[in-house]
Amino acid sequence: MNSKKESLIRNLPIQGEGFLIRKITRVDMEHLSKWPHYPWPYHVFRFSFSGQTNSDLDFAYNRRSRDDSRITFIVDTAEMSVIGYIALVQVDWIMGFARNISFRIHPDFCDRGIGTRVISEVCDCWFGIGMNSIRLDVAATNHRAIRCYERVGFLKTGEFWREAYDLVGKDLNKLKYNFLGNDVDCTKTIPRIRFYWMEKTNNRLD
C-alpha cells in the first residue's frame, strides 16, 4: 500500500455532522445488498450487487480490497448503520487524482443534506493529505446528485453521452419520462443519456 493511501486510512474514522465515515468491511456488503430500490426516477441508480449471493459479495468485496487504485468508505449514523457508500476510484496516488467517484445514500436517507456533508468531509480529507483533484461523472437527469456536488464546489467540465439500455422499447413521449427533457437522444437505435464530467480541485495548492 502506498503512503498516500495509508495517510488517508489513518484519518479514519471521520466524524461528520450527524454521521461517521469509516472504511468498508465485508459485513457491510450484506447491508448494502439489502438496500431497497430508489423511487422513480432514481430507480436506475441501484447497486449492481443488490440481491447477490454471498459468493458474489465475497468476490465484489475482495476485488475492491485488492484494488490499490480504489478506497471505499461506509457512512453510519446513530439512527442506522450503512446509510452511505462512497468510493474514490481510478486513483493515481502519485499525481494526486481520483478520476471518478461511486456514491450512494440509502433511499430512506436521501434529501436530508447528508450526501452534501459526506462529500464535503471526504473532499476535505482527500485534499488535506495533499491530493490535487477529484473528478466524477453524473447523469444530467440526476438533478439531486448534481445539486449535491455543486454545493460542495464541483464544477461541470465537460459532457458525453452514454447508451441507456433500460430505455429501449419505452414510449418516451409518456408524461413519466418528461424529466429526461433534452438530456435524452432518441436518434440512435439505443437511446442515449447525457452525462456531465464534474471536478473539484485543491484550492490549498493555488
PDB file of C-alpha atoms in Angstrom:
ATOM      1  CA  MET A   1       0.000   0.000   0.000  1.00  0.00           C
ATOM      2  CA  ASN A   2       1.373   3.429  -0.906  1.00  0.00           C
ATOM      3  CA  SER A   3       1.993   6.156   1.663  1.00  0.00           C
ATOM      4  CA  LYS A   4      -0.813   8.461   0.462  1.00  0.00           C
ATOM      5  CA  LYS A   5      -3.404   5.737   0.814  1.00  0.00           C
ATOM      6  CA  GLU A   6      -2.022   4.860   4.230  1.00  0.00           C
ATOM      7  CA  SER A   7      -2.326   8.514   5.264  1.00  0.00           C
ATOM      8  CA  LEU A   8      -5.934   8.599   4.166  1.00  0.00           C
ATOM      9  CA  ILE A   9      -6.756   5.428   6.096  1.00  0.00           C
ATOM     10  CA  ARG A  10      -5.040   6.780   9.219  1.00  0.00           C
ATOM     11  CA  ASN A  11      -7.503   9.699   9.166  1.00  0.00           C
ATOM     12  CA  LEU A  12     -10.410   7.280   9.573  1.00  0.00           C
ATOM     13  CA  PRO A  13     -12.933   7.293  11.044  1.00  0.00           C
ATOM     14  CA  ILE A  14     -14.077  10.793  10.099  1.00  0.00           C
ATOM     15  CA  GLN A  15     -16.640  12.274  12.459  1.00  0.00           C
ATOM     16  CA  GLY A  16     -19.047  14.444  10.496  1.00  0.00           C
ATOM     17  CA  GLU A  17     -22.167  16.358  11.428  1.00  0.00           C
ATOM     18  CA  GLY A  18     -24.519  13.552  12.455  1.00  0.00           C
ATOM     19  CA  PHE A  19     -22.573  10.721  10.807  1.00  0.00           C
ATOM     20  CA  LEU A  20     -19.346   8.707  10.851  1.00  0.00           C
ATOM     21  CA  ILE A  21     -17.251   7.804   7.802  1.00  0.00           C
ATOM     22  CA  ARG A  22     -15.151   4.643   8.043  1.00  0.00           C
ATOM     23  CA  LYS A  23     -13.525   2.014   5.844  1.00  0.00           C
ATOM     24  CA  ILE A  24     -15.769  -0.689   4.409  1.00  0.00           C
ATOM     25  CA  THR A  25     -15.872  -4.236   5.838  1.00  0.00           C
ATOM     26  CA  ARG A  26     -17.195  -7.484   4.360  1.00  0.00           C
ATOM     27  CA  VAL A  27     -20.232  -7.356   6.684  1.00  0.00           C
ATOM     28  CA  ASP A  28     -21.187  -4.003   5.173  1.00  0.00           C
ATOM     29  CA  MET A  29     -21.668  -5.694   1.806  1.00  0.00           C
ATOM     30  CA  GLU A  30     -24.547  -7.683   3.314  1.00  0.00           C
ATOM     31  CA  HIS A  31     -26.282  -4.483   4.358  1.00  0.00           C
ATOM     32  CA  LEU A  32     -25.703  -2.803   1.003  1.00  0.00           C
ATOM     33  CA  SER A  33     -27.101  -5.773  -0.917  1.00  0.00           C
ATOM     34  CA  LYS A  34     -30.376  -5.440   1.010  1.00  0.00           C
ATOM     35  CA  TRP A  35     -30.970  -1.750   0.387  1.00  0.00           C
ATOM     36  CA  PRO A  36     -34.380  -1.061  -1.196  1.00  0.00           C
ATOM     37  CA  HIS A  37     -34.537   0.368  -4.693  1.00  0.00           C
ATOM     38  CA  TYR A  38     -34.672   4.107  -5.199  1.00  0.00           C
ATOM     39  CA  PRO A  39     -38.033   5.621  -6.146  1.00  0.00           C
ATOM     40  CA  TRP A  40     -38.766   6.850  -9.656  1.00  0.00           C
ATOM     41  CA  PRO A  41     -36.944   8.451 -11.433  1.00  0.00           C
ATOM     42  CA  TYR A  42     -33.829   7.474  -9.447  1.00  0.00           C
ATOM     43  CA  HIS A  43     -34.529   3.729  -9.620  1.00  0.00           C
ATOM     44  CA  VAL A  44     -31.786   3.172 -12.214  1.00  0.00           C
ATOM     45  CA  PHE A  45     -29.086   4.079  -9.664  1.00  0.00           C
ATOM     46  CA  ARG A  46     -29.483   0.855  -7.644  1.00  0.00           C
ATOM     47  CA  PHE A  47     -26.354  -1.105  -6.677  1.00  0.00           C
ATOM     48  CA  SER A  48     -25.143  -3.672  -9.175  1.00  0.00           C
ATOM     49  CA  PHE A  49     -24.746  -6.221  -6.348  1.00  0.00           C
ATOM     50  CA  SER A  50     -28.236  -5.746  -4.878  1.00  0.00           C
ATOM     51  CA  GLY A  51     -29.670  -9.164  -4.020  1.00  0.00           C
ATOM     52  CA  GLN A  52     -26.496 -11.055  -4.940  1.00  0.00           C
ATOM     53  CA  THR A  53     -25.356 -14.279  -3.289  1.00  0.00           C
ATOM     54  CA  ASN A  54     -22.717 -14.483  -0.559  1.00  0.00           C
ATOM     55  CA  SER A  55     -20.124 -15.758  -3.032  1.00  0.00           C
ATOM     56  CA  ASP A  56     -20.865 -12.834  -5.346  1.00  0.00           C
ATOM     57  CA  LEU A  57     -20.469 -10.427  -2.425  1.00  0.00           C
ATOM     58  CA  ASP A  58     -17.216 -12.133  -1.416  1.00  0.00           C
ATOM     59  CA  PHE A  59     -15.894 -11.621  -4.924  1.00  0.00           C
ATOM     60  CA  ALA A  60     -17.022  -7.972  -5.049  1.00  0.00           C
ATOM     61  CA  TYR A  61     -15.512  -7.185  -1.649  1.00  0.00           C
ATOM     62  CA  ASN A  62     -12.203  -8.944  -2.349  1.00  0.00           C
ATOM     63  CA  ARG A  63     -11.868  -7.231  -5.715  1.00  0.00           C
ATOM     64  CA  ARG A  64     -12.385  -3.839  -4.091  1.00  0.00           C
ATOM     65  CA  SER A  65      -9.977  -4.642  -1.257  1.00  0.00           C
ATOM     66  CA  ARG A  66      -7.185  -5.720  -3.625  1.00  0.00           C
ATOM     67  CA  ASP A  67      -7.572  -2.725  -5.933  1.00  0.00           C
ATOM     68  CA  ASP A  68      -4.912  -0.233  -4.863  1.00  0.00           C
ATOM     69  CA  SER A  69      -6.448   2.424  -7.120  1.00  0.00           C
ATOM     70  CA  ARG A  70      -9.626   2.469  -5.016  1.00  0.00           C
ATOM     71  CA  ILE A  71     -10.594   3.306  -1.457  1.00  0.00           C
ATOM     72  CA  THR A  72     -14.114   2.665  -0.222  1.00  0.00           C
ATOM     73  CA  PHE A  73     -15.902   4.255   2.720  1.00  0.00           C
ATOM     74  CA  ILE A  74     -19.098   3.484   4.616  1.00  0.00           C
ATOM     75  CA  VAL A  75     -21.297   6.060   6.343  1.00  0.00           C
ATOM     76  CA  ASP A  76     -23.043   5.326   9.631  1.00  0.00           C
ATOM     77  CA  THR A  77     -25.463   7.397  11.673  1.00  0.00           C
ATOM     78  CA  ALA A  78     -26.771   6.948  15.219  1.00  0.00           C
ATOM     79  CA  GLU A  79     -30.096   6.054  13.616  1.00  0.00           C
ATOM     80  CA  MET A  80     -28.765   3.267  11.384  1.00  0.00           C
ATOM     81  CA  SER A  81     -25.511   1.719  10.167  1.00  0.00           C
ATOM     82  CA  VAL A  82     -24.500   1.641   6.492  1.00  0.00           C
ATOM     83  CA  ILE A  83     -26.616   4.550   5.253  1.00  0.00           C
ATOM     84  CA  GLY A  84     -23.962   5.613   2.771  1.00  0.00           C
ATOM     85  CA  TYR A  85     -21.325   4.233   0.411  1.00  0.00           C
ATOM     86  CA  ILE A  86     -18.592   6.265  -1.259  1.00  0.00           C
ATOM     87  CA  ALA A  87     -15.574   5.056  -3.203  1.00  0.00           C
ATOM     88  CA  LEU A  88     -12.768   7.036  -4.798  1.00  0.00           C
ATOM     89  CA  VAL A  89     -11.835   5.032  -7.888  1.00  0.00           C
ATOM     90  CA  GLN A  90      -9.216   5.067 -10.632  1.00  0.00           C
ATOM     91  CA  VAL A  91      -6.924   6.861  -8.200  1.00  0.00           C
ATOM     92  CA  ASP A  92      -3.455   7.961  -9.285  1.00  0.00           C
ATOM     93  CA  TRP A  93      -1.753   8.297  -5.907  1.00  0.00           C
ATOM     94  CA  ILE A  94       1.414   9.745  -7.435  1.00  0.00           C
ATOM     95  CA  MET A  95      -0.277  12.518  -9.414  1.00  0.00           C
ATOM     96  CA  GLY A  96      -2.976  13.044  -6.754  1.00  0.00           C
ATOM     97  CA  PHE A  97      -6.027  12.425  -8.939  1.00  0.00           C
ATOM     98  CA  ALA A  98      -9.231  10.479  -8.318  1.00  0.00           C
ATOM     99  CA  ARG A  99     -10.745  10.005 -11.753  1.00  0.00           C
ATOM    100  CA  ASN A 100     -14.193   9.060 -10.524  1.00  0.00           C
ATOM    101  CA  ILE A 101     -16.470   8.542  -7.525  1.00  0.00           C
ATOM    102  CA  SER A 102     -19.043   5.868  -6.753  1.00  0.00           C
ATOM    103  CA  PHE A 103     -21.520   7.351  -4.285  1.00  0.00           C
ATOM    104  CA  ARG A 104     -24.866   6.254  -2.857  1.00  0.00           C
ATOM    105  CA  ILE A 105     -27.039   7.263   0.078  1.00  0.00           C
ATOM    106  CA  HIS A 106     -29.656   4.833   1.403  1.00  0.00           C
ATOM    107  CA  PRO A 107     -33.029   5.665  -0.216  1.00  0.00           C
ATOM    108  CA  ASP A 108     -34.590   6.386   3.204  1.00  0.00           C
ATOM    109  CA  PHE A 109     -31.888   8.966   3.985  1.00  0.00           C
ATOM    110  CA  CYS A 110     -31.901  10.962   0.757  1.00  0.00           C
ATOM    111  CA  ASP A 111     -32.938  14.637   0.720  1.00  0.00           C
ATOM    112  CA  ARG A 112     -31.678  15.210   4.267  1.00  0.00           C
ATOM    113  CA  GLY A 113     -28.475  17.001   3.293  1.00  0.00           C
ATOM    114  CA  ILE A 114     -26.352  14.048   4.404  1.00  0.00           C
ATOM    115  CA  GLY A 115     -24.892  13.480   0.932  1.00  0.00           C
ATOM    116  CA  THR A 116     -23.575  17.024   0.701  1.00  0.00           C
ATOM    117  CA  ARG A 117     -21.956  16.815   4.134  1.00  0.00           C
ATOM    118  CA  VAL A 118     -20.399  13.417   3.417  1.00  0.00           C
ATOM    119  CA  ILE A 119     -18.878  14.544   0.109  1.00  0.00           C
ATOM    120  CA  SER A 120     -17.567  17.693   1.787  1.00  0.00           C
ATOM    121  CA  GLU A 121     -15.844  15.698   4.552  1.00  0.00           C
ATOM    122  CA  VAL A 122     -14.303  13.229   2.100  1.00  0.00           C
ATOM    123  CA  CYS A 123     -13.011  16.082  -0.070  1.00  0.00           C
ATOM    124  CA  ASP A 124     -11.510  17.830   2.963  1.00  0.00           C
ATOM    125  CA  CYS A 125      -9.736  14.617   3.968  1.00  0.00           C
ATOM    126  CA  TRP A 126      -8.575  13.973   0.394  1.00  0.00           C
ATOM    127  CA  PHE A 127      -7.174  17.440  -0.112  1.00  0.00           C
ATOM    128  CA  GLY A 128      -5.834  17.502   3.443  1.00  0.00           C
ATOM    129  CA  ILE A 129      -3.221  14.863   2.541  1.00  0.00           C
ATOM    130  CA  GLY A 130      -2.090  16.958  -0.422  1.00  0.00           C
ATOM    131  CA  MET A 131      -4.083  15.416  -3.272  1.00  0.00           C
ATOM    132  CA  ASN A 132      -4.870  17.557  -6.313  1.00  0.00           C
ATOM    133  CA  SER A 133      -8.358  16.851  -7.642  1.00  0.00           C
ATOM    134  CA  ILE A 134     -11.434  14.657  -7.725  1.00  0.00           C
ATOM    135  CA  ARG A 135     -13.397  14.090 -10.911  1.00  0.00           C
ATOM    136  CA  LEU A 136     -16.725  12.305 -11.353  1.00  0.00           C
ATOM    137  CA  ASP A 137     -19.389  11.626 -13.946  1.00  0.00           C
ATOM    138  CA  VAL A 138     -23.076  12.110 -13.257  1.00  0.00           C
ATOM    139  CA  ALA A 139     -26.216  11.677 -15.352  1.00  0.00           C
ATOM    140  CA  ALA A 140     -27.644  15.047 -16.385  1.00  0.00           C
ATOM    141  CA  THR A 141     -31.040  13.695 -15.296  1.00  0.00           C
ATOM    142  CA  ASN A 142     -29.777  13.061 -11.749  1.00  0.00           C
ATOM    143  CA  HIS A 143     -30.620  16.579 -10.590  1.00  0.00           C
ATOM    144  CA  ARG A 144     -30.411  15.670  -6.908  1.00  0.00           C
ATOM    145  CA  ALA A 145     -26.801  14.449  -7.231  1.00  0.00           C
ATOM    146  CA  ILE A 146     -25.753  17.444  -9.343  1.00  0.00           C
ATOM    147  CA  ARG A 147     -27.085  19.855  -6.714  1.00  0.00           C
ATOM    148  CA  CYS A 148     -25.167  17.953  -4.048  1.00  0.00           C
ATOM    149  CA  TYR A 149     -21.863  18.126  -5.938  1.00  0.00           C
ATOM    150  CA  GLU A 150     -22.300  21.780  -6.863  1.00  0.00           C
ATOM    151  CA  ARG A 151     -22.888  22.733  -3.215  1.00  0.00           C
ATOM    152  CA  VAL A 152     -19.524  21.192  -2.350  1.00  0.00           C
ATOM    153  CA  GLY A 153     -17.752  23.073  -5.135  1.00  0.00           C
ATOM    154  CA  PHE A 154     -17.659  20.652  -8.055  1.00  0.00           C
ATOM    155  CA  LEU A 155     -17.838  22.358 -11.447  1.00  0.00           C
ATOM    156  CA  LYS A 156     -19.014  20.928 -14.758  1.00  0.00           C
ATOM    157  CA  THR A 157     -16.015  20.492 -17.046  1.00  0.00           C
ATOM    158  CA  GLY A 158     -17.494  18.583 -19.976  1.00  0.00           C
ATOM    159  CA  GLU A 159     -20.183  16.200 -21.142  1.00  0.00           C
ATOM    160  CA  PHE A 160     -20.619  12.937 -23.010  1.00  0.00           C
ATOM    161  CA  TRP A 161     -23.427  10.533 -23.970  1.00  0.00           C
ATOM    162  CA  ARG A 162     -23.947   7.033 -22.611  1.00  0.00           C
ATOM    163  CA  GLU A 163     -26.260   4.359 -24.028  1.00  0.00           C
ATOM    164  CA  ALA A 164     -29.380   3.802 -21.897  1.00  0.00           C
ATOM    165  CA  TYR A 165     -30.421   0.197 -22.471  1.00  0.00           C
ATOM    166  CA  ASP A 166     -33.215   0.466 -19.898  1.00  0.00           C
ATOM    167  CA  LEU A 167     -34.982   2.927 -22.233  1.00  0.00           C
ATOM    168  CA  VAL A 168     -35.042   0.580 -25.235  1.00  0.00           C
ATOM    169  CA  GLY A 169     -38.628  -0.029 -26.335  1.00  0.00           C
ATOM    170  CA  LYS A 170     -40.063   2.574 -23.956  1.00  0.00           C
ATOM    171  CA  ASP A 171     -42.525   5.223 -25.135  1.00  0.00           C
ATOM    172  CA  LEU A 172     -40.522   8.287 -24.134  1.00  0.00           C
ATOM    173  CA  ASN A 173     -43.441  10.565 -25.040  1.00  0.00           C
ATOM    174  CA  LYS A 174     -45.248   9.460 -21.890  1.00  0.00           C
ATOM    175  CA  LEU A 175     -45.581  12.026 -19.122  1.00  0.00           C
ATOM    176  CA  LYS A 176     -43.472   9.916 -16.722  1.00  0.00           C
ATOM    177  CA  TYR A 177     -40.419  10.481 -18.941  1.00  0.00           C
ATOM    178  CA  ASN A 178     -40.720  14.264 -19.053  1.00  0.00           C
ATOM    179  CA  PHE A 179     -37.878  14.540 -16.542  1.00  0.00           C
ATOM    180  CA  LEU A 180     -35.481  13.437 -19.301  1.00  0.00           C
ATOM    181  CA  GLY A 181     -36.019  16.715 -21.148  1.00  0.00           C
ATOM    182  CA  ASN A 182     -33.268  17.425 -23.670  1.00  0.00           C
ATOM    183  CA  ASP A 183     -30.891  15.051 -21.899  1.00  0.00           C
ATOM    184  CA  VAL A 184     -32.003  12.031 -23.917  1.00  0.00           C
ATOM    185  CA  ASP A 185     -31.054  11.364 -27.547  1.00  0.00           C
ATOM    186  CA  CYS A 186     -33.510   9.101 -29.371  1.00  0.00           C
ATOM    187  CA  THR A 187     -31.930   9.363 -32.806  1.00  0.00           C
ATOM    188  CA  LYS A 188     -29.974   6.126 -32.336  1.00  0.00           C
ATOM    189  CA  THR A 189     -31.185   2.527 -32.126  1.00  0.00           C
ATOM    190  CA  ILE A 190     -30.328   2.608 -28.419  1.00  0.00           C
ATOM    191  CA  PRO A 191     -31.358   5.843 -26.667  1.00  0.00           C
ATOM    192  CA  ARG A 192     -28.538   7.799 -25.059  1.00  0.00           C
ATOM    193  CA  ILE A 193     -28.449   9.879 -21.863  1.00  0.00           C
ATOM    194  CA  ARG A 194     -26.312  12.975 -21.386  1.00  0.00           C
ATOM    195  CA  PHE A 195     -23.671  12.795 -18.649  1.00  0.00           C
ATOM    196  CA  TYR A 196     -21.564  15.558 -17.182  1.00  0.00           C
ATOM    197  CA  TRP A 197     -17.980  15.478 -16.052  1.00  0.00           C
ATOM    198  CA  MET A 198     -17.570  17.428 -12.817  1.00  0.00           C
ATOM    199  CA  GLU A 199     -14.368  18.239 -10.963  1.00  0.00           C
ATOM    200  CA  LYS A 200     -13.162  19.806  -7.734  1.00  0.00           C
ATOM    201  CA  THR A 201      -9.552  20.882  -7.274  1.00  0.00           C
ATOM    202  CA  ASN A 202      -7.448  21.527  -4.211  1.00  0.00           C
ATOM    203  CA  ASN A 203      -7.582  25.289  -3.690  1.00  0.00           C
ATOM    204  CA  ARG A 204      -4.965  24.972  -0.965  1.00  0.00           C
ATOM    205  CA  LEU A 205      -2.360  24.297  -3.643  1.00  0.00           C
ATOM    206  CA  ASP A 206      -3.046  27.558  -5.557  1.00  0.00           C
TER     207      ASP A 206
END
